[in-house]
Short mmCIF file of N, CA, C and O in Angstrom, two decimals:
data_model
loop_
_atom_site.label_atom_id
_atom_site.label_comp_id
_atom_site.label_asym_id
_atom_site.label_seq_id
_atom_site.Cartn_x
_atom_site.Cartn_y
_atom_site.Cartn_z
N UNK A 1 75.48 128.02 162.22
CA UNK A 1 75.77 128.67 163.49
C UNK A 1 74.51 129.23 164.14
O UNK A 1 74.38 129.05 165.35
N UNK A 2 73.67 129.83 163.52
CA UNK A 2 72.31 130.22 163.75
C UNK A 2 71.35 129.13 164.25
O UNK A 2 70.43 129.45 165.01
N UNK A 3 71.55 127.66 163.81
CA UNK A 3 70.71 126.73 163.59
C UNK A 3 69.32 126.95 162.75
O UNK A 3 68.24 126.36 162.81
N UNK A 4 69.77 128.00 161.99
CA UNK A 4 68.59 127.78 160.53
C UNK A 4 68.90 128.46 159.69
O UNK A 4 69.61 129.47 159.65
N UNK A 5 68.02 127.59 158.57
CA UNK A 5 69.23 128.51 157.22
C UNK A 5 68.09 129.24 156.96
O UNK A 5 67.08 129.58 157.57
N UNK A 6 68.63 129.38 155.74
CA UNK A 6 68.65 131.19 154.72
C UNK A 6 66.90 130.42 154.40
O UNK A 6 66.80 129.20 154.56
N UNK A 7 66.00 131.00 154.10
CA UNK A 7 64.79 130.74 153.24
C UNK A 7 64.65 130.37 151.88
O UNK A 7 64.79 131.27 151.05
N UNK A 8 64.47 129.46 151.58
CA UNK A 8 64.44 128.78 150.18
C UNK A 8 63.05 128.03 149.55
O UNK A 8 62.34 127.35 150.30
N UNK A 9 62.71 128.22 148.12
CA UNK A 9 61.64 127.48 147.76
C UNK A 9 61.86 126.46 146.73
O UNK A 9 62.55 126.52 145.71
N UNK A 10 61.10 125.46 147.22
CA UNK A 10 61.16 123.79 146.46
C UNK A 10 60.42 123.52 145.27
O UNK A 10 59.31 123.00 145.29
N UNK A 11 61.20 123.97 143.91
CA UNK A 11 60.40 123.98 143.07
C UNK A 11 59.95 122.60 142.18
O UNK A 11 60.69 121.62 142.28
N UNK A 12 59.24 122.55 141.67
CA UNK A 12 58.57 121.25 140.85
C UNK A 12 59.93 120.54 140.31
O UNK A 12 60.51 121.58 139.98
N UNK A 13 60.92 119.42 139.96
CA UNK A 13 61.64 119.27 139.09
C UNK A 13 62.94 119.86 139.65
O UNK A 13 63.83 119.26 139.05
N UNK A 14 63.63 120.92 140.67
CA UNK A 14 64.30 120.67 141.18
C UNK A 14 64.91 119.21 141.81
O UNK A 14 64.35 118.25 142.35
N UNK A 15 66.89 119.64 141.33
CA UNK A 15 67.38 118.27 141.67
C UNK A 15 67.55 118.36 143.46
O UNK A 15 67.80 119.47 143.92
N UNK A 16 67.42 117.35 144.30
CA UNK A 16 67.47 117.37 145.65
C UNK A 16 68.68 118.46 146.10
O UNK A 16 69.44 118.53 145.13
N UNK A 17 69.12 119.30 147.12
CA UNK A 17 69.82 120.38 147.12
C UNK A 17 70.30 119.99 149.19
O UNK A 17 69.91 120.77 150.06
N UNK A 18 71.10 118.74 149.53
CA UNK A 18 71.02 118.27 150.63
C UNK A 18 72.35 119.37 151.69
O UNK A 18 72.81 119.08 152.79
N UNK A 19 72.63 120.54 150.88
CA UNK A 19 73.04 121.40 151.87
C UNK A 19 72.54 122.64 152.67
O UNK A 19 73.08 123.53 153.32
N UNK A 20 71.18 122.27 152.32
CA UNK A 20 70.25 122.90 153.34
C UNK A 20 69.63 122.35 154.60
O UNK A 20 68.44 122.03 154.57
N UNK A 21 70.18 122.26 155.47
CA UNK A 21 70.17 121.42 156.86
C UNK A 21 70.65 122.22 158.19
O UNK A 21 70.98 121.70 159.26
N UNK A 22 70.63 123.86 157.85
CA UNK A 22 71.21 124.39 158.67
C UNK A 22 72.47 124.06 159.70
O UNK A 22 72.69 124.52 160.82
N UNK A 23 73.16 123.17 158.98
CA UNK A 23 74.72 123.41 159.46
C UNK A 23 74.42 121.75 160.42
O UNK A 23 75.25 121.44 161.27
N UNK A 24 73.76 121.26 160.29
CA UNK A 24 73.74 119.80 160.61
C UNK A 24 73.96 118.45 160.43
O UNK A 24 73.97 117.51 161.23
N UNK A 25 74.21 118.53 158.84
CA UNK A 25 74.47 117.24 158.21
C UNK A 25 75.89 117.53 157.34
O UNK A 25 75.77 118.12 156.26
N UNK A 26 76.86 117.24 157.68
CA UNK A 26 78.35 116.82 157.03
C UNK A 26 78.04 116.79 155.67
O UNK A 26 77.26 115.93 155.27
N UNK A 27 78.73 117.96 154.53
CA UNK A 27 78.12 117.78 153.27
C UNK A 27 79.55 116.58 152.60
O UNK A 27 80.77 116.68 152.74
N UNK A 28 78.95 115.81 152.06
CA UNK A 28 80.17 114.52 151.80
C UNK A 28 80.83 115.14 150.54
O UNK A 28 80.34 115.65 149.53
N UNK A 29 82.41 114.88 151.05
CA UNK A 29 83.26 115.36 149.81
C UNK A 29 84.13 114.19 149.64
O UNK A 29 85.29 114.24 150.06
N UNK A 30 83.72 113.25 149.13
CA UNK A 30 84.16 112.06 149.05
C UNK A 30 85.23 111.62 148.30
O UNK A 30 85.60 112.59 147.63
N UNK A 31 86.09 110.43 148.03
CA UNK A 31 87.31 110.87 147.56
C UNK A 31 87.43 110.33 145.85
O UNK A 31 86.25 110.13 145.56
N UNK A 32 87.98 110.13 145.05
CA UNK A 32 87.88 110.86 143.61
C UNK A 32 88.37 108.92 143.19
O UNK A 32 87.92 108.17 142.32
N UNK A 33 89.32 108.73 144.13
CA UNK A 33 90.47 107.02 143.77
C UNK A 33 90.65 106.19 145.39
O UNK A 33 91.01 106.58 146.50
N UNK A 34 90.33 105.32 145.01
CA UNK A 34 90.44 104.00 145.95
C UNK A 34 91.78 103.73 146.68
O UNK A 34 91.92 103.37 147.85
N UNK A 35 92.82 103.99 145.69
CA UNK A 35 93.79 104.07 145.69
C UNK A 35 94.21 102.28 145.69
O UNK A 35 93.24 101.56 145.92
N UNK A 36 95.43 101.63 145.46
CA UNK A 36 96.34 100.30 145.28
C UNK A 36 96.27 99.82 146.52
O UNK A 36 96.26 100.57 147.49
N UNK A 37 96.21 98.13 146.66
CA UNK A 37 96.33 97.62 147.97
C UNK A 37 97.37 96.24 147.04
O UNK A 37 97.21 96.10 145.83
N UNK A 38 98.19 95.52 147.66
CA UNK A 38 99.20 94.87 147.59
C UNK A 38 99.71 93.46 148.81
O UNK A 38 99.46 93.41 150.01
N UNK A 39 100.20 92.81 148.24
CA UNK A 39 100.54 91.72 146.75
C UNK A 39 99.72 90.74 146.92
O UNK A 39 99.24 90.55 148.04
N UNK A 40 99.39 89.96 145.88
CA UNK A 40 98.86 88.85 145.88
C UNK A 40 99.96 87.62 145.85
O UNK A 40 101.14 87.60 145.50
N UNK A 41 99.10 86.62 146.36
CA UNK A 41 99.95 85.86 147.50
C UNK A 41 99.64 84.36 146.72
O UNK A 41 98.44 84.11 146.70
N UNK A 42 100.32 83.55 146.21
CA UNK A 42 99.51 82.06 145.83
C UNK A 42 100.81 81.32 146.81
O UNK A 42 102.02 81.56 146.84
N UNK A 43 100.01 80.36 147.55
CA UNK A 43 100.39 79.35 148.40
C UNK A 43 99.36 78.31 148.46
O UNK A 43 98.19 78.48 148.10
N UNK A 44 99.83 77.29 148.92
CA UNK A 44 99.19 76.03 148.60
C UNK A 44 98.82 75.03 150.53
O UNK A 44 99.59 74.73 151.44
N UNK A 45 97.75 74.90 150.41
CA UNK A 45 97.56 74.49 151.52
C UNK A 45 97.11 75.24 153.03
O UNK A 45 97.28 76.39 152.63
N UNK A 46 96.72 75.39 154.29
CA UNK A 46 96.91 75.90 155.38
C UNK A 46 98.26 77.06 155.63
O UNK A 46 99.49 76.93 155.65
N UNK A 47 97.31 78.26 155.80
CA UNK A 47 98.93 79.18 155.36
C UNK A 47 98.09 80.48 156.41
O UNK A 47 96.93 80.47 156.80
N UNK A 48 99.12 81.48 156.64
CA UNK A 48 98.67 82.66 157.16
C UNK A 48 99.50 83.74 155.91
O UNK A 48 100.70 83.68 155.65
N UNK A 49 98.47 84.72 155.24
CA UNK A 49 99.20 85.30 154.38
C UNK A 49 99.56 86.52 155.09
O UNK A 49 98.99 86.95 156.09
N UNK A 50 100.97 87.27 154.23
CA UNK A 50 101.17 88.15 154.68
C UNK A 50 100.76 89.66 154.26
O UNK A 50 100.48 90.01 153.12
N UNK A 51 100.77 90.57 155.51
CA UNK A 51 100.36 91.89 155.57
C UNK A 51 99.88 92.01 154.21
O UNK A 51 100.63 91.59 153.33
N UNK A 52 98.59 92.57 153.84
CA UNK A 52 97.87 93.43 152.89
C UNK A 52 98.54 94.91 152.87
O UNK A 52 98.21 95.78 153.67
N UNK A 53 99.06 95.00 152.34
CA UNK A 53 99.29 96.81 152.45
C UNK A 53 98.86 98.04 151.59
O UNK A 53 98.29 97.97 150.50
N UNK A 54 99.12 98.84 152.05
CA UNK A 54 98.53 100.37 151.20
C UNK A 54 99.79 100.99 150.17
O UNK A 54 100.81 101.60 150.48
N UNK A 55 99.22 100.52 148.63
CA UNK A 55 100.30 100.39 147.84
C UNK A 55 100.54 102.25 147.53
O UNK A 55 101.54 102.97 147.51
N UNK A 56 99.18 102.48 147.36
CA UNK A 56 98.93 103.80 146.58
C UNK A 56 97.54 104.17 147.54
O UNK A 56 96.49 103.54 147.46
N UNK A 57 97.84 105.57 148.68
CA UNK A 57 96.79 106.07 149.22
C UNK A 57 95.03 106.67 148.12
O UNK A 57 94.74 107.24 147.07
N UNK A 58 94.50 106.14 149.09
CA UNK A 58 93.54 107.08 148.17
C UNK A 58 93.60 108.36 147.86
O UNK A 58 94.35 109.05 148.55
N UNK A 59 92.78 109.07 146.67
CA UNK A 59 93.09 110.58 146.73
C UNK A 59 91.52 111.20 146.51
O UNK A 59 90.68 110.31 146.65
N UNK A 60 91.15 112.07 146.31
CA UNK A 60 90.52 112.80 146.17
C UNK A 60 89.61 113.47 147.95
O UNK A 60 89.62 112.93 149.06
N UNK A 61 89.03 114.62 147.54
CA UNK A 61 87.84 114.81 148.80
C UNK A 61 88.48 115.26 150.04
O UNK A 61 89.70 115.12 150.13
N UNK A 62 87.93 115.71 150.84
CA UNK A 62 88.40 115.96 151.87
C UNK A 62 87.52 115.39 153.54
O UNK A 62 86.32 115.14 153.48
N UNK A 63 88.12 115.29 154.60
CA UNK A 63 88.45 114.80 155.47
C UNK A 63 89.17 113.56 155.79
O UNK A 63 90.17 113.35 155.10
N UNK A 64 88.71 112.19 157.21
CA UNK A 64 89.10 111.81 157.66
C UNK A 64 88.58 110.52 156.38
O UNK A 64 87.58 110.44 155.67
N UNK A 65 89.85 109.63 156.56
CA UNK A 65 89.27 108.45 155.42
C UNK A 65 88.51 107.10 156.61
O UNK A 65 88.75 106.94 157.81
N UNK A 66 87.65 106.38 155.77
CA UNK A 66 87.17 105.22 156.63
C UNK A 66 87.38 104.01 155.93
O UNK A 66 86.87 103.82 154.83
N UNK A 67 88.09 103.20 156.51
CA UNK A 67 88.10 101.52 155.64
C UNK A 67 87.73 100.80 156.27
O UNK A 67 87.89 100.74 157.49
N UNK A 68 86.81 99.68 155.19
CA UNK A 68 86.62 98.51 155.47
C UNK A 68 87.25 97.51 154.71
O UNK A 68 87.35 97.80 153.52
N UNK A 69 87.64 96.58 155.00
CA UNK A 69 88.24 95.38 153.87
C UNK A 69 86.99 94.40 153.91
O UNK A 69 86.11 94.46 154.77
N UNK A 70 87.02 93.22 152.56
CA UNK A 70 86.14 92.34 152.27
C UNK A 70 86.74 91.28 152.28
O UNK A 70 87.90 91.50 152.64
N UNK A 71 86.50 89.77 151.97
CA UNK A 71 86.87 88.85 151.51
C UNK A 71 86.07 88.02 150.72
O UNK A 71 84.91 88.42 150.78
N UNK A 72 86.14 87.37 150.25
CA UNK A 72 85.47 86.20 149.25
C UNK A 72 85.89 85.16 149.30
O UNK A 72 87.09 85.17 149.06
N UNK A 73 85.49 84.14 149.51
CA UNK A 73 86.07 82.52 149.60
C UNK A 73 85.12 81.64 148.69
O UNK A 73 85.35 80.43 148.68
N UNK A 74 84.22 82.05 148.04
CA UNK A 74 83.65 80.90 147.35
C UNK A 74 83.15 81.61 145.57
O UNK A 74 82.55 81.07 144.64
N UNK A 75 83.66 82.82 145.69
CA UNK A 75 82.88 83.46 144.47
C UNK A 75 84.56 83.96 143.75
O UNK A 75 85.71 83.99 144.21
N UNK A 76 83.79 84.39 142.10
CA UNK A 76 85.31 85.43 141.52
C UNK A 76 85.00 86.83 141.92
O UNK A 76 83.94 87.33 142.27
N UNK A 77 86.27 87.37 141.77
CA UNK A 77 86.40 88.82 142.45
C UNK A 77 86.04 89.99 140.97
O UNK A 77 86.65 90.60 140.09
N UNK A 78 84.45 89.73 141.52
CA UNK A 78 83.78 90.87 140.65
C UNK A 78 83.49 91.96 141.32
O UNK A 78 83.11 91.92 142.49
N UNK A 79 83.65 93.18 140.57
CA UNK A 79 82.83 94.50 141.01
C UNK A 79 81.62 94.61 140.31
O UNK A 79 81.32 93.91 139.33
N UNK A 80 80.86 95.55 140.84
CA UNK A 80 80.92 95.77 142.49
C UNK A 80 80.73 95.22 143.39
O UNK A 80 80.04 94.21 143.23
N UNK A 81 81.12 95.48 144.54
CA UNK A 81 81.34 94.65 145.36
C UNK A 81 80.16 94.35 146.22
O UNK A 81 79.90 93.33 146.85
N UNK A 82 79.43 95.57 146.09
CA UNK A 82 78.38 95.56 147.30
C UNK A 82 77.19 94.75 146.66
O UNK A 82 76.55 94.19 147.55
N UNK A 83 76.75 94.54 145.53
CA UNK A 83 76.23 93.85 144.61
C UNK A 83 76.10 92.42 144.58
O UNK A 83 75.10 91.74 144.34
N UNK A 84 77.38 92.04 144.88
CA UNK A 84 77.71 90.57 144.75
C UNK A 84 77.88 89.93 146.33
O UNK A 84 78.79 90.44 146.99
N UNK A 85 77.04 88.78 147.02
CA UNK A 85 76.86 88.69 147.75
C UNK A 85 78.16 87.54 148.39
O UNK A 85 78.33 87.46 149.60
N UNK A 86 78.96 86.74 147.47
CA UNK A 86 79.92 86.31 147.89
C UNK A 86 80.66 86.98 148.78
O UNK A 86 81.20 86.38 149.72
N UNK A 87 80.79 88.38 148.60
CA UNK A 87 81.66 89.10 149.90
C UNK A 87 81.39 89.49 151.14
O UNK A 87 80.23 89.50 151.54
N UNK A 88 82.36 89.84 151.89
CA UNK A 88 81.71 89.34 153.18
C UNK A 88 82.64 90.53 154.15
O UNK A 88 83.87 90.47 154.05
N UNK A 89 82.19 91.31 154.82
CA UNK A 89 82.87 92.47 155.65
C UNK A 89 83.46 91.75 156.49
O UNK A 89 82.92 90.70 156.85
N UNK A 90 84.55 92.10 156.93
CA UNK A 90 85.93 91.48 157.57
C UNK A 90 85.33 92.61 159.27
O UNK A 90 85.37 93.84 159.23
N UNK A 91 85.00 92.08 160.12
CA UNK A 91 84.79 92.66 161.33
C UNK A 91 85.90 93.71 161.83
O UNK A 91 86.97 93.11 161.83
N UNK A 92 86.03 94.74 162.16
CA UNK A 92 87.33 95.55 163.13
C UNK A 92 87.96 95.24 162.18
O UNK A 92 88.66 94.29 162.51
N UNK A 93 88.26 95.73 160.25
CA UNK A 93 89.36 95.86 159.50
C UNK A 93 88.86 96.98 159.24
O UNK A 93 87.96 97.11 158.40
N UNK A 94 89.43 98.09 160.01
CA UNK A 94 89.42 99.85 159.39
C UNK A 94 90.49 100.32 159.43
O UNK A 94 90.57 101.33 160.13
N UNK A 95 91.62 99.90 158.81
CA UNK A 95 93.14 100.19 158.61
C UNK A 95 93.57 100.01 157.43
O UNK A 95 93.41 99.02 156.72
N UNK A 96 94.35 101.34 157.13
CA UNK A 96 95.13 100.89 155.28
C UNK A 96 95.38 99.31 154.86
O UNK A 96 95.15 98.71 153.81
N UNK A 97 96.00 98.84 156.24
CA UNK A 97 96.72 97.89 155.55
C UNK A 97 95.80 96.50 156.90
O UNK A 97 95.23 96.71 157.96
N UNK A 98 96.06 95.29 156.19
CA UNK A 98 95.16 94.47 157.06
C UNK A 98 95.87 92.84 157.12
O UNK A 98 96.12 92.21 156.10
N UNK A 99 96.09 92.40 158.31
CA UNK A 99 96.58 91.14 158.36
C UNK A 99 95.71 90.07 158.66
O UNK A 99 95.16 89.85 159.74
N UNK A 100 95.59 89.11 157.13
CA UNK A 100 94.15 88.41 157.48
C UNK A 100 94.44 87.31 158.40
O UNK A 100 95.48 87.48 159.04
N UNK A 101 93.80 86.20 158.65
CA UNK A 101 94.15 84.90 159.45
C UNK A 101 94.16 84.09 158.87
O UNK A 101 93.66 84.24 157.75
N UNK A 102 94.60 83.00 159.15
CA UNK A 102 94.66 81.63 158.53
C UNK A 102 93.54 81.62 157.46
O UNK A 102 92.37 81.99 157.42
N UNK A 103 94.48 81.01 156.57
CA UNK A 103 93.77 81.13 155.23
C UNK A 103 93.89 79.27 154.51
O UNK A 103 95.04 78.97 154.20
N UNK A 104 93.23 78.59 154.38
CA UNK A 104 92.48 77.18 154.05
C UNK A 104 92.10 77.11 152.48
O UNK A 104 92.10 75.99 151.97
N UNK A 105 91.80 78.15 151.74
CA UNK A 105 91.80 78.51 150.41
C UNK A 105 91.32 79.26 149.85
O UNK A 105 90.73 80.14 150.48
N UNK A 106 91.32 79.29 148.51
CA UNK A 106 91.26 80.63 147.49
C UNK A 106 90.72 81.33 148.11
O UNK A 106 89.55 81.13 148.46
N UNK A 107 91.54 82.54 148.50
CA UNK A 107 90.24 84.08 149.21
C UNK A 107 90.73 85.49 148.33
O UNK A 107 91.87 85.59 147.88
N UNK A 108 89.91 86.33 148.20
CA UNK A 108 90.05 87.21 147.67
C UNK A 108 89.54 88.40 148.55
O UNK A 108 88.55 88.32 149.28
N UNK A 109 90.36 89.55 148.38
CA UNK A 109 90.35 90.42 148.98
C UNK A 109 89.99 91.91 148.76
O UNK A 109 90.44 92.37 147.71
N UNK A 110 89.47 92.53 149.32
CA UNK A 110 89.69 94.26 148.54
C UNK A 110 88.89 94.99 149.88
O UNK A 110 88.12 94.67 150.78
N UNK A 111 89.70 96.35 149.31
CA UNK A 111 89.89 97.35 150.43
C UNK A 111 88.83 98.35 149.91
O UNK A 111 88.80 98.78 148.75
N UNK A 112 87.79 98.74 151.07
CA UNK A 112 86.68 100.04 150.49
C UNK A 112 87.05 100.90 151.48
O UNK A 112 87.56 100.58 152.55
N UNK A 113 86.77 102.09 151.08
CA UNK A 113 87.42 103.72 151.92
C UNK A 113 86.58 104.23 150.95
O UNK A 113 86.32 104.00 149.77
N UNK A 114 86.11 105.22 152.09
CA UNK A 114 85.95 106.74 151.50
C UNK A 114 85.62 108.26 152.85
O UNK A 114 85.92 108.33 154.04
N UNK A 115 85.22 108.79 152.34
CA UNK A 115 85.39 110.08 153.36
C UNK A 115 84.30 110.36 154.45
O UNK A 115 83.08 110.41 154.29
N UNK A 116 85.02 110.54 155.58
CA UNK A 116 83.66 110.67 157.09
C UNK A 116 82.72 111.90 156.32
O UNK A 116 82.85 112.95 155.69
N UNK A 117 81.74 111.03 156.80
CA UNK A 117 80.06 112.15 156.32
C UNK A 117 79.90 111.37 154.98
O UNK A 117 78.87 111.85 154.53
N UNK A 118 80.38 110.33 153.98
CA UNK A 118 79.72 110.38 153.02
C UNK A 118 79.58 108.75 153.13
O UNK A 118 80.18 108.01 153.91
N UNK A 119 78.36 108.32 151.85
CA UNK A 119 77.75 107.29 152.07
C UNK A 119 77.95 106.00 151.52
O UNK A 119 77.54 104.89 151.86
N UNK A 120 78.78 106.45 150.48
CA UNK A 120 79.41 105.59 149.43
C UNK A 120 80.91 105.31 149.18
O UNK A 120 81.86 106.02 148.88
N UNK A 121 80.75 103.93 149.42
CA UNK A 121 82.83 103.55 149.54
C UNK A 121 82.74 103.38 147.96
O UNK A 121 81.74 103.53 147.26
N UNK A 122 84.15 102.98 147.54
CA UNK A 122 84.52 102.97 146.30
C UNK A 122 85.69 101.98 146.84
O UNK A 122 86.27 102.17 147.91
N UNK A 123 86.01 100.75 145.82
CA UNK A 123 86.58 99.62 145.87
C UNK A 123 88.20 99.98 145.43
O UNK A 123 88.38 100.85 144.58
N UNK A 124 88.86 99.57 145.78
CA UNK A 124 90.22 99.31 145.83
C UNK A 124 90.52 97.85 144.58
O UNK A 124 89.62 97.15 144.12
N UNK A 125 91.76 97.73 144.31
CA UNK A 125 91.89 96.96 142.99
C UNK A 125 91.80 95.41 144.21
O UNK A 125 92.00 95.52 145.42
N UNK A 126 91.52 94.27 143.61
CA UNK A 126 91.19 93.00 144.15
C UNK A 126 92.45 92.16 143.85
O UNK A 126 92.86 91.81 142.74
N UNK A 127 93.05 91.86 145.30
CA UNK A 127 93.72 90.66 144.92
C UNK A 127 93.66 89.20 145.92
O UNK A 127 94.25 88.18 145.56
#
């Protein structure tokens, strides 16, 4: 509220302490579970699958949640996700639940969320 904080000293071997920013940077309280996304779908051929949904909300942390969904079409559905370059961010999918498009073959899916202000999503189960 002041726009500056309290006086503090940076000692040798101190761990980083990122809530000193005088009231500027969102301290991330991120959430604890990914939470369930639902059902997996086997069909054969040119198909549109149906609705992805939000089986089990995420939990932990507090504020507003943010999702992205992934897909995979040529790799297996390993974690982590961000690691493995087969996956691929699904453009404008920031909703629990997600209706993909025409689907041509094997794709795999999974849902990342976590809490506004923090930096790190956490993966949802893959189907």
């Amino acid at each position: 509220m002041t726009g500056m904080t309290a006086e503090f000293m940076v000692m040798l071997g101190d761990p980083d302490n990122l809530t000193l920013d005088a009231g500027i940077r969102l301290i991330c309280d991120n959430i604890t579970d990914a939470g369930v996304i639902g059902y997996d779908q086997q069909l054969c051929g040119e198909y549109r699958p149906d609705l992805l949904v939000n089986v089990s909300s995420p939990t932990g942390g507090n504020g507003d949640l943010e999702y992205i969904w992934l897909k995979n079409e040529s790799g297996s559905p390993t974690i982590p996700l961000f690691s493995e370059p087969t996956w691929i961010e699904i453009p404008n999918s920031t909703n629990p639940n997600y209706l993909p498009g025409i689907v041509t073959k094997t794709t795999y899916y999974v849902r990342c969320v976590r809490r506004e202000g923090c930096d790190s999503y956490a993966e949802s189960n893959v189907i």
